[in-house]
Short mmCIF file of C-alpha atoms in Angstrom, two decimals:
data_model
loop_
_atom_site.label_atom_id
_atom_site.label_comp_id
_atom_site.label_asym_id
_atom_site.label_seq_id
_atom_site.Cartn_x
_atom_site.Cartn_y
_atom_site.Cartn_z
CA MET A 26 -48.56 0.83 40.45
CA SER A 27 -46.52 3.48 39.09
CA ILE A 28 -44.55 3.61 35.43
CA PHE A 29 -41.44 6.02 35.38
CA GLN A 30 -40.15 6.56 32.02
CA VAL A 31 -36.44 6.69 30.88
CA GLU A 32 -36.07 8.67 28.15
CA LEU A 33 -33.08 8.30 26.19
CA ARG A 34 -33.10 9.67 22.65
CA HIS A 35 -29.55 9.39 21.19
CA VAL A 36 -28.59 11.26 17.65
CA VAL A 37 -24.79 9.52 17.20
CA ASP A 38 -22.09 10.51 14.97
CA ASP A 39 -19.99 7.73 14.37
CA THR A 40 -18.25 9.19 11.05
CA TYR A 41 -14.96 7.91 10.50
CA ASP A 42 -12.40 8.42 7.67
CA VAL A 43 -10.71 5.60 5.61
CA GLU A 44 -6.99 6.57 4.71
CA ILE A 45 -5.76 4.79 1.80
CA GLY A 46 -1.73 5.26 1.39
CA TYR A 47 1.81 4.11 1.84
CA GLY A 48 3.66 4.10 5.35
CA LEU A 49 1.03 5.91 7.34
CA GLN A 50 2.97 5.94 11.02
CA GLU A 51 3.11 9.56 10.44
CA GLN A 52 -0.37 10.49 9.87
CA LEU A 53 -1.36 8.58 12.31
CA MET A 54 0.83 10.59 14.70
CA LYS A 55 -0.35 13.85 13.04
CA ASP A 56 -4.26 12.82 13.47
CA LEU A 57 -3.17 12.02 17.10
CA ALA A 58 -2.00 15.19 17.96
CA ALA A 59 -4.71 17.32 16.31
CA GLY A 60 -7.30 15.70 18.26
CA LEU A 61 -8.46 12.65 16.82
CA VAL A 62 -9.14 11.30 20.05
CA GLY A 63 -9.65 14.22 22.19
CA ASN A 64 -7.01 14.50 24.86
CA ILE A 65 -6.25 10.91 25.78
CA ARG A 66 -2.80 10.41 26.56
CA LYS A 67 -2.60 6.82 26.87
CA PHE A 68 -2.63 4.35 24.39
CA ALA A 69 -3.15 0.14 24.34
CA VAL A 70 -1.14 -1.15 21.46
CA ILE A 71 -2.82 -4.76 20.50
CA THR A 72 -1.21 -6.39 17.80
CA ASP A 73 0.00 -10.38 17.33
CA ASP A 74 3.39 -11.81 17.45
CA ILE A 75 4.26 -11.30 13.77
CA VAL A 76 3.39 -7.68 13.24
CA LYS A 77 4.68 -6.74 16.64
CA GLU A 78 8.16 -6.02 15.70
CA LEU A 79 6.99 -4.90 12.10
CA TYR A 80 5.01 -2.61 12.56
CA ALA A 81 3.66 -2.50 16.29
CA GLU A 82 6.93 -2.05 17.89
CA PRO A 83 7.43 1.27 15.81
CA ILE A 84 4.10 2.80 16.59
CA ARG A 85 4.40 2.17 20.57
CA LYS A 86 7.49 4.17 20.23
CA ARG A 87 6.40 6.92 18.02
CA LEU A 88 3.60 7.08 20.76
CA THR A 89 5.68 7.11 23.70
CA ASP A 90 8.77 9.68 21.67
CA ALA A 91 6.06 12.42 21.46
CA GLY A 92 5.07 12.03 25.26
CA TYR A 93 2.10 9.91 25.42
CA GLU A 94 2.63 6.58 27.54
CA ALA A 95 1.78 3.57 25.44
CA ASP A 96 1.90 -0.19 25.92
CA LEU A 97 2.01 -3.27 23.72
CA PHE A 98 -0.21 -6.10 24.27
CA SER A 99 0.34 -9.44 21.85
CA ILE A 100 -1.28 -12.43 21.38
CA PRO A 101 -0.24 -15.11 19.01
CA ALA A 102 -1.16 -15.18 15.39
CA GLY A 103 -3.96 -16.97 13.71
CA GLU A 104 -7.14 -17.31 14.26
CA LYS A 105 -7.09 -19.60 16.72
CA SER A 106 -6.06 -16.35 19.19
CA LYS A 107 -9.87 -15.09 18.11
CA THR A 108 -11.56 -16.25 21.63
CA ARG A 109 -12.93 -14.68 24.22
CA GLU A 110 -10.16 -16.53 27.03
CA MET A 111 -7.64 -14.49 24.79
CA LYS A 112 -9.93 -11.13 24.91
CA ALA A 113 -9.86 -11.49 28.36
CA ALA A 114 -5.92 -11.85 28.97
CA VAL A 115 -5.84 -9.02 27.00
CA GLU A 116 -7.76 -7.35 29.16
CA ASP A 117 -6.69 -8.52 32.07
CA ALA A 118 -3.01 -6.93 31.40
CA MET A 119 -4.57 -4.03 30.32
CA LEU A 120 -5.96 -3.59 34.32
CA GLU A 121 -2.58 -4.90 35.16
CA LYS A 122 -0.83 -1.65 34.15
CA GLU A 123 -3.54 0.34 35.50
CA TYR A 124 -5.40 1.15 31.90
CA ARG A 125 -8.91 2.84 32.69
CA ARG A 126 -11.38 4.35 30.53
CA ASP A 127 -8.98 7.34 29.94
CA CYS A 128 -7.48 5.07 26.98
CA CYS A 129 -7.78 3.97 23.07
CA VAL A 130 -6.90 0.96 22.32
CA ILE A 131 -4.80 0.85 18.87
CA ALA A 132 -5.27 -2.33 16.59
CA VAL A 133 -2.47 -2.97 14.47
CA GLY A 134 -2.36 -6.14 12.35
CA GLY A 135 -4.90 -8.35 10.67
CA GLY A 136 -8.63 -9.20 10.97
CA VAL A 137 -7.60 -11.25 14.17
CA VAL A 138 -6.37 -8.52 15.93
CA THR A 139 -8.80 -6.00 14.69
CA ASP A 140 -12.24 -7.66 15.41
CA LEU A 141 -10.50 -9.08 19.17
CA ALA A 142 -9.29 -5.58 19.41
CA GLY A 143 -12.38 -3.64 18.23
CA PHE A 144 -14.74 -5.81 20.27
CA LEU A 145 -12.27 -5.04 23.41
CA ALA A 146 -12.66 -1.15 23.04
CA GLY A 147 -16.24 -1.69 23.12
CA THR A 148 -16.50 -3.73 26.69
CA PHE A 149 -13.30 -2.28 28.59
CA GLY A 150 -14.71 0.56 30.87
CA ARG A 151 -18.18 0.35 29.35
CA GLY A 152 -15.94 1.45 25.49
CA VAL A 153 -13.38 3.26 25.05
CA PRO A 154 -12.31 4.31 21.94
CA PHE A 155 -9.92 2.48 19.15
CA ILE A 156 -8.23 3.21 16.15
CA ASN A 157 -7.90 0.61 13.17
CA TYR A 158 -4.14 -0.04 11.95
CA ALA A 159 -4.78 -2.51 8.85
CA THR A 160 -1.57 -4.49 8.02
CA THR A 161 -3.49 -7.24 5.31
CA LEU A 162 -5.28 -7.57 2.49
CA LEU A 163 -8.16 -9.05 4.31
CA ALA A 164 -8.34 -6.36 7.05
CA ALA A 165 -8.48 -3.80 4.34
CA ALA A 166 -10.46 -5.56 2.09
CA ASP A 167 -13.13 -6.75 5.21
CA ALA A 168 -12.29 -6.41 8.64
CA SER A 169 -11.30 -3.29 9.92
CA VAL A 170 -13.87 -1.14 7.97
CA GLY A 171 -17.75 -1.57 8.84
CA GLY A 172 -17.71 -1.83 12.50
CA LYS A 173 -18.61 -5.47 13.32
CA THR A 174 -16.69 -6.88 15.94
CA ALA A 175 -16.62 -10.42 17.32
CA VAL A 176 -14.49 -13.50 18.56
CA ASP A 177 -14.98 -17.26 18.00
CA THR A 178 -16.63 -19.80 19.67
CA PRO A 179 -15.61 -23.79 19.44
CA ARG A 180 -19.35 -24.40 17.75
CA ALA A 181 -18.88 -21.31 15.11
CA THR A 182 -16.77 -17.92 14.43
CA ASN A 183 -18.11 -14.40 14.90
CA LEU A 184 -20.64 -15.41 17.13
CA ILE A 185 -20.41 -12.97 20.10
CA GLY A 186 -19.28 -9.40 19.39
CA ILE A 187 -20.78 -5.78 19.39
CA PHE A 188 -21.23 -3.35 15.88
CA ASN A 189 -18.75 -0.86 17.46
CA GLN A 190 -17.19 1.90 14.86
CA PRO A 191 -13.43 2.60 14.90
CA LYS A 192 -12.27 6.65 14.75
CA LYS A 193 -10.32 5.84 12.31
CA VAL A 194 -9.07 3.61 10.01
CA TYR A 195 -5.07 3.50 8.15
CA LEU A 196 -5.04 1.30 5.33
CA ASP A 197 -1.15 1.26 4.93
CA ILE A 198 -0.35 -0.57 1.66
CA GLU A 199 3.10 -0.28 2.46
CA THR A 200 2.37 -3.37 4.68
CA TRP A 201 1.23 -5.40 2.41
CA LYS A 202 5.47 -5.75 0.95
CA THR A 203 5.96 -8.27 4.05
CA LEU A 204 3.44 -10.81 3.86
CA PRO A 205 3.41 -14.27 2.58
CA LYS A 206 2.50 -15.06 -0.45
CA ARG A 207 -0.55 -17.26 0.85
CA GLN A 208 -1.88 -13.95 3.20
CA ILE A 209 -2.24 -11.98 -0.25
CA ILE A 210 -4.32 -14.72 -1.59
CA SER A 211 -6.77 -15.00 1.01
CA GLY A 212 -7.25 -11.71 1.22
CA LEU A 213 -7.99 -11.26 -2.15
CA ALA A 214 -10.88 -14.13 -1.66
CA GLU A 215 -12.97 -11.27 -0.02
CA THR A 216 -11.91 -8.96 -2.84
CA ILE A 217 -13.60 -11.14 -5.41
CA LYS A 218 -16.46 -11.29 -3.33
CA HIS A 219 -17.20 -7.70 -3.24
CA ALA A 220 -17.09 -7.67 -7.13
CA CYS A 221 -19.39 -10.37 -7.48
CA LEU A 222 -21.72 -8.93 -4.86
CA ALA A 223 -21.60 -5.62 -6.09
CA ASP A 224 -19.73 -4.33 -9.11
CA ARG A 225 -19.39 -5.96 -12.75
CA ALA A 226 -16.70 -3.20 -13.80
CA PHE A 227 -14.52 -4.46 -10.69
CA PHE A 228 -14.69 -7.74 -11.39
CA ASP A 229 -14.01 -7.29 -14.94
CA TYR A 230 -10.58 -5.08 -13.32
CA LEU A 231 -9.90 -8.20 -11.52
CA LYS A 232 -9.97 -10.57 -14.16
CA GLY A 233 -7.51 -8.08 -16.52
CA HIS A 234 -5.05 -7.52 -14.15
CA MET A 235 -4.78 -10.21 -11.64
CA GLU A 236 -0.80 -10.37 -11.49
CA GLU A 237 -0.43 -7.37 -11.19
CA ILE A 238 -2.04 -7.39 -7.79
CA LEU A 239 -0.59 -10.62 -6.97
CA GLU A 240 3.03 -9.29 -7.71
CA LEU A 241 1.56 -6.42 -5.68
CA GLU A 242 2.18 -3.52 -8.49
CA PRO A 243 1.25 0.26 -6.54
CA ASP A 244 -1.32 0.96 -8.69
CA ALA A 245 -3.22 -1.99 -8.45
CA CYS A 246 -3.15 -2.63 -4.74
CA ARG A 247 -4.78 1.26 -4.21
CA GLN A 248 -7.37 0.23 -7.14
CA ILE A 249 -8.48 -3.01 -5.13
CA ALA A 250 -8.18 -1.23 -1.54
CA GLU A 251 -10.03 2.16 -3.02
CA ALA A 252 -12.66 -0.94 -4.85
CA ASN A 253 -13.24 -2.49 -1.38
CA CYS A 254 -13.71 0.54 0.31
CA ARG A 255 -16.05 1.77 -1.57
CA ILE A 256 -17.79 -1.45 -1.83
CA LYS A 257 -18.43 -2.24 1.52
CA TYR A 258 -19.07 1.47 2.72
CA GLU A 259 -22.29 1.72 0.34
CA VAL A 260 -23.47 -1.52 1.83
CA VAL A 261 -22.69 -0.40 5.78
CA MET A 262 -23.92 3.48 5.35
CA LYS A 263 -27.42 1.80 4.54
CA ASP A 264 -27.00 -0.89 7.12
CA GLU A 265 -24.89 -0.67 9.78
CA ARG A 266 -26.20 -3.27 12.16
CA GLU A 267 -27.25 -5.73 9.43
CA SER A 268 -30.91 -5.96 9.87
CA GLY A 269 -31.67 -6.74 6.07
CA LEU A 270 -29.05 -5.20 3.24
CA ARG A 271 -25.74 -5.83 5.02
CA GLU A 272 -26.58 -9.40 4.80
CA VAL A 273 -24.90 -9.70 0.75
CA LEU A 274 -21.16 -9.39 2.70
CA ASN A 275 -22.15 -12.68 3.95
CA LEU A 276 -21.70 -13.55 0.46
CA GLY A 277 -20.24 -17.47 0.16
CA HIS A 278 -19.66 -17.34 3.81
CA THR A 279 -22.69 -19.77 4.98
CA VAL A 280 -20.35 -22.84 3.55
CA GLY A 281 -16.86 -20.74 4.34
CA ARG A 282 -17.35 -19.88 8.21
CA ALA A 283 -18.35 -23.69 7.95
CA ILE A 284 -15.58 -24.91 6.08
CA GLU A 285 -13.45 -22.82 8.21
CA THR A 286 -14.26 -23.96 11.54
CA LEU A 287 -13.93 -27.66 10.57
CA SER A 288 -10.52 -27.69 9.33
CA ASP A 289 -9.78 -26.22 12.65
CA TYR A 290 -8.20 -23.13 11.20
CA ARG A 291 -6.16 -25.10 8.53
CA LEU A 292 -7.55 -23.12 6.12
CA LEU A 293 -7.20 -19.21 6.05
CA HIS A 294 -10.19 -17.16 6.23
CA GLY A 295 -9.89 -16.20 2.51
CA GLU A 296 -9.27 -19.98 1.31
CA ALA A 297 -12.44 -21.28 3.02
CA VAL A 298 -14.92 -18.17 1.59
CA SER A 299 -13.53 -19.08 -2.36
CA ILE A 300 -14.70 -22.69 -1.75
CA GLY A 301 -18.10 -21.23 -0.16
CA LEU A 302 -18.37 -18.95 -3.06
CA VAL A 303 -17.64 -21.98 -5.28
CA ALA A 304 -20.72 -23.77 -3.37
CA GLU A 305 -22.77 -20.58 -3.71
CA VAL A 306 -22.03 -19.99 -7.44
CA ASP A 307 -23.55 -23.58 -8.01
CA LEU A 308 -26.34 -23.11 -6.29
CA ALA A 309 -26.89 -19.61 -7.86
CA LEU A 310 -26.46 -21.59 -11.34
CA SER A 311 -29.00 -24.73 -9.75
CA MET A 312 -31.43 -21.79 -9.10
CA GLY A 313 -30.78 -20.10 -12.54
CA LEU A 314 -29.67 -17.29 -10.98
CA LEU A 315 -26.39 -17.49 -13.02
CA THR A 316 -25.55 -18.63 -16.32
CA LYS A 317 -22.91 -21.53 -16.39
CA GLU A 318 -20.63 -19.15 -18.59
CA GLU A 319 -21.10 -16.31 -15.18
CA ARG A 320 -20.51 -19.82 -13.31
CA ASP A 321 -17.22 -20.60 -14.95
CA ALA A 322 -16.19 -16.96 -14.58
CA VAL A 323 -15.92 -16.34 -11.12
CA VAL A 324 -14.51 -20.16 -10.45
CA GLU A 325 -11.95 -19.59 -12.81
CA LEU A 326 -10.65 -15.80 -11.33
CA LEU A 327 -10.29 -17.40 -7.63
CA ARG A 328 -8.11 -19.99 -9.52
CA ARG A 329 -6.07 -17.59 -11.00
CA ALA A 330 -5.87 -15.87 -7.77
CA GLY A 331 -4.45 -19.53 -6.73
CA LEU A 332 -7.15 -19.24 -4.04
CA PRO A 333 -8.83 -23.27 -3.31
CA VAL A 334 -11.61 -24.02 -4.97
CA THR A 335 -12.67 -27.72 -3.97
CA ILE A 336 -13.69 -29.25 -0.49
CA PRO A 337 -10.44 -30.56 0.99
CA GLU A 338 -10.71 -34.31 1.27
CA TYR A 339 -10.10 -34.03 5.01
CA ILE A 340 -13.29 -32.15 5.79
CA ASP A 341 -16.66 -35.05 6.36
CA ARG A 342 -19.20 -33.74 3.93
CA GLU A 343 -21.74 -34.66 6.24
CA GLN A 344 -20.60 -32.57 9.42
CA LEU A 345 -20.10 -29.87 6.83
CA VAL A 346 -23.56 -30.21 5.85
CA LYS A 347 -24.65 -30.01 9.81
CA LYS A 348 -22.21 -27.28 10.76
CA LEU A 349 -23.65 -25.18 8.38
CA TYR A 350 -26.32 -24.43 11.03
CA THR A 351 -24.18 -22.57 13.20
CA ASP A 352 -24.49 -19.52 10.43
CA LYS A 353 -25.97 -16.37 12.09
CA LYS A 354 -28.16 -16.19 8.85
CA VAL A 355 -30.11 -19.17 10.28
CA ARG A 356 -33.93 -18.41 11.12
CA GLY A 357 -36.36 -21.07 12.39
CA GLY A 358 -34.14 -23.33 12.05
CA ARG A 359 -33.79 -23.58 8.33
CA LEU A 360 -30.92 -22.79 6.14
CA ARG A 361 -30.54 -18.85 4.36
CA PHE A 362 -28.06 -18.60 1.85
CA VAL A 363 -27.04 -14.84 -0.29
CA LEU A 364 -26.63 -15.41 -3.91
CA GLN A 365 -25.40 -14.05 -6.77
CA ASP A 366 -27.89 -12.50 -9.23
CA GLY A 367 -25.67 -12.74 -12.22
CA ILE A 368 -22.25 -11.49 -11.46
CA GLY A 369 -21.87 -7.49 -10.07
CA SER A 370 -25.61 -8.10 -7.98
CA VAL A 371 -27.32 -9.75 -5.80
CA ARG A 372 -31.12 -11.03 -6.05
CA GLU A 373 -33.30 -9.31 -3.35
CA PHE A 374 -35.70 -12.18 -2.73
CA GLU A 375 -38.34 -9.44 -1.10
CA PRO A 376 -37.96 -6.23 -0.27
CA GLY A 377 -35.23 -5.73 2.43
CA VAL A 378 -34.67 -9.80 2.02
CA PHE A 379 -31.43 -10.72 0.74
CA ALA A 380 -30.78 -14.15 2.49
CA VAL A 381 -33.39 -17.47 0.61
CA PRO A 382 -34.25 -20.54 2.57
CA ILE A 383 -32.49 -23.24 1.16
CA GLU A 384 -33.63 -26.84 2.07
CA GLU A 385 -30.93 -29.14 3.59
CA GLU A 386 -31.18 -31.76 0.84
CA THR A 387 -30.48 -29.20 -1.86
CA ALA A 388 -27.36 -27.58 -0.04
CA ARG A 389 -26.51 -31.76 0.68
CA ARG A 390 -26.46 -32.03 -3.09
CA ILE A 391 -24.82 -28.97 -3.68
CA ILE A 392 -21.71 -29.80 -1.38
CA LEU A 393 -21.72 -33.70 -2.64
CA GLN A 394 -21.21 -32.63 -5.97
CA MET A 395 -18.58 -30.50 -5.91
CA ASP A 396 -14.92 -31.64 -7.38
#
């Protein structure tokens, strides 16, 4: 018997910039000309059928006008498109157009597009570079930053995917003006979540400026975009692969993701997360981690943002309890929750452990008592 050791020690620098501003398409072109993705001349612009004409086609045209090769690959808008089957369909379409390893993916859209395109880029040709051009508040707050890419299955959301960092992220606040009001409101759930888990001053800012935010006042939009990126960066920088601290970003998501799936995506992601945050603060209150005043302040801020704070009647609550077990934080068959410790922080239950086991009966009680 013999042993041959394959020594592979990598030092990888996945550093990238997140640029926040208005009308960033020209900056994207300047960055490509300056070598953002090296000598690549072929670009797959992945988008959805709503964003396609608004932003993706203008980006594709800029690319071809600059002498690059570029094609649009569009998927139906909405969470139901974030599947293995849709990823394969886009891959097949790219292969049909002779895309190989010498290409770059540009994701133009919201969280569904950036999640699916980032996952695709990580596996296509065993990995090609990608760029996120985020066009929604939800993507700016969550999906486009941090490198978690995934697709959904009928059983649960985001269970199949990879960590894959983009070459750059563009948060074009100008695009928010074309979003339906419901999409703006949905994005505020992740924004409020960030304030709840990491920044009491930001929570107070949201309380004092919610009307300006909902009206898309430029300074308020820039403030929340920058705060979202800062908070997520501070977590991801310390725990890129979700070995501990990064679980805090799942605040409100244990119940939220289960509700989102059971609603058959009638609820937008942020709407489901909002309801999950209410369940979380109720649980934290019952465990003495929040005061009644703090719990009510979180729920009131969600209400002021226009987000739902109750479980829809069409969702069976016993089914919801069972669905909690599909959450990726489950360990050894036990439910685990990330919980606030006051407003602006989360409880670290042991060194490096930010999710605590919760008995099913406790979770059931919280869910059944929600108004």
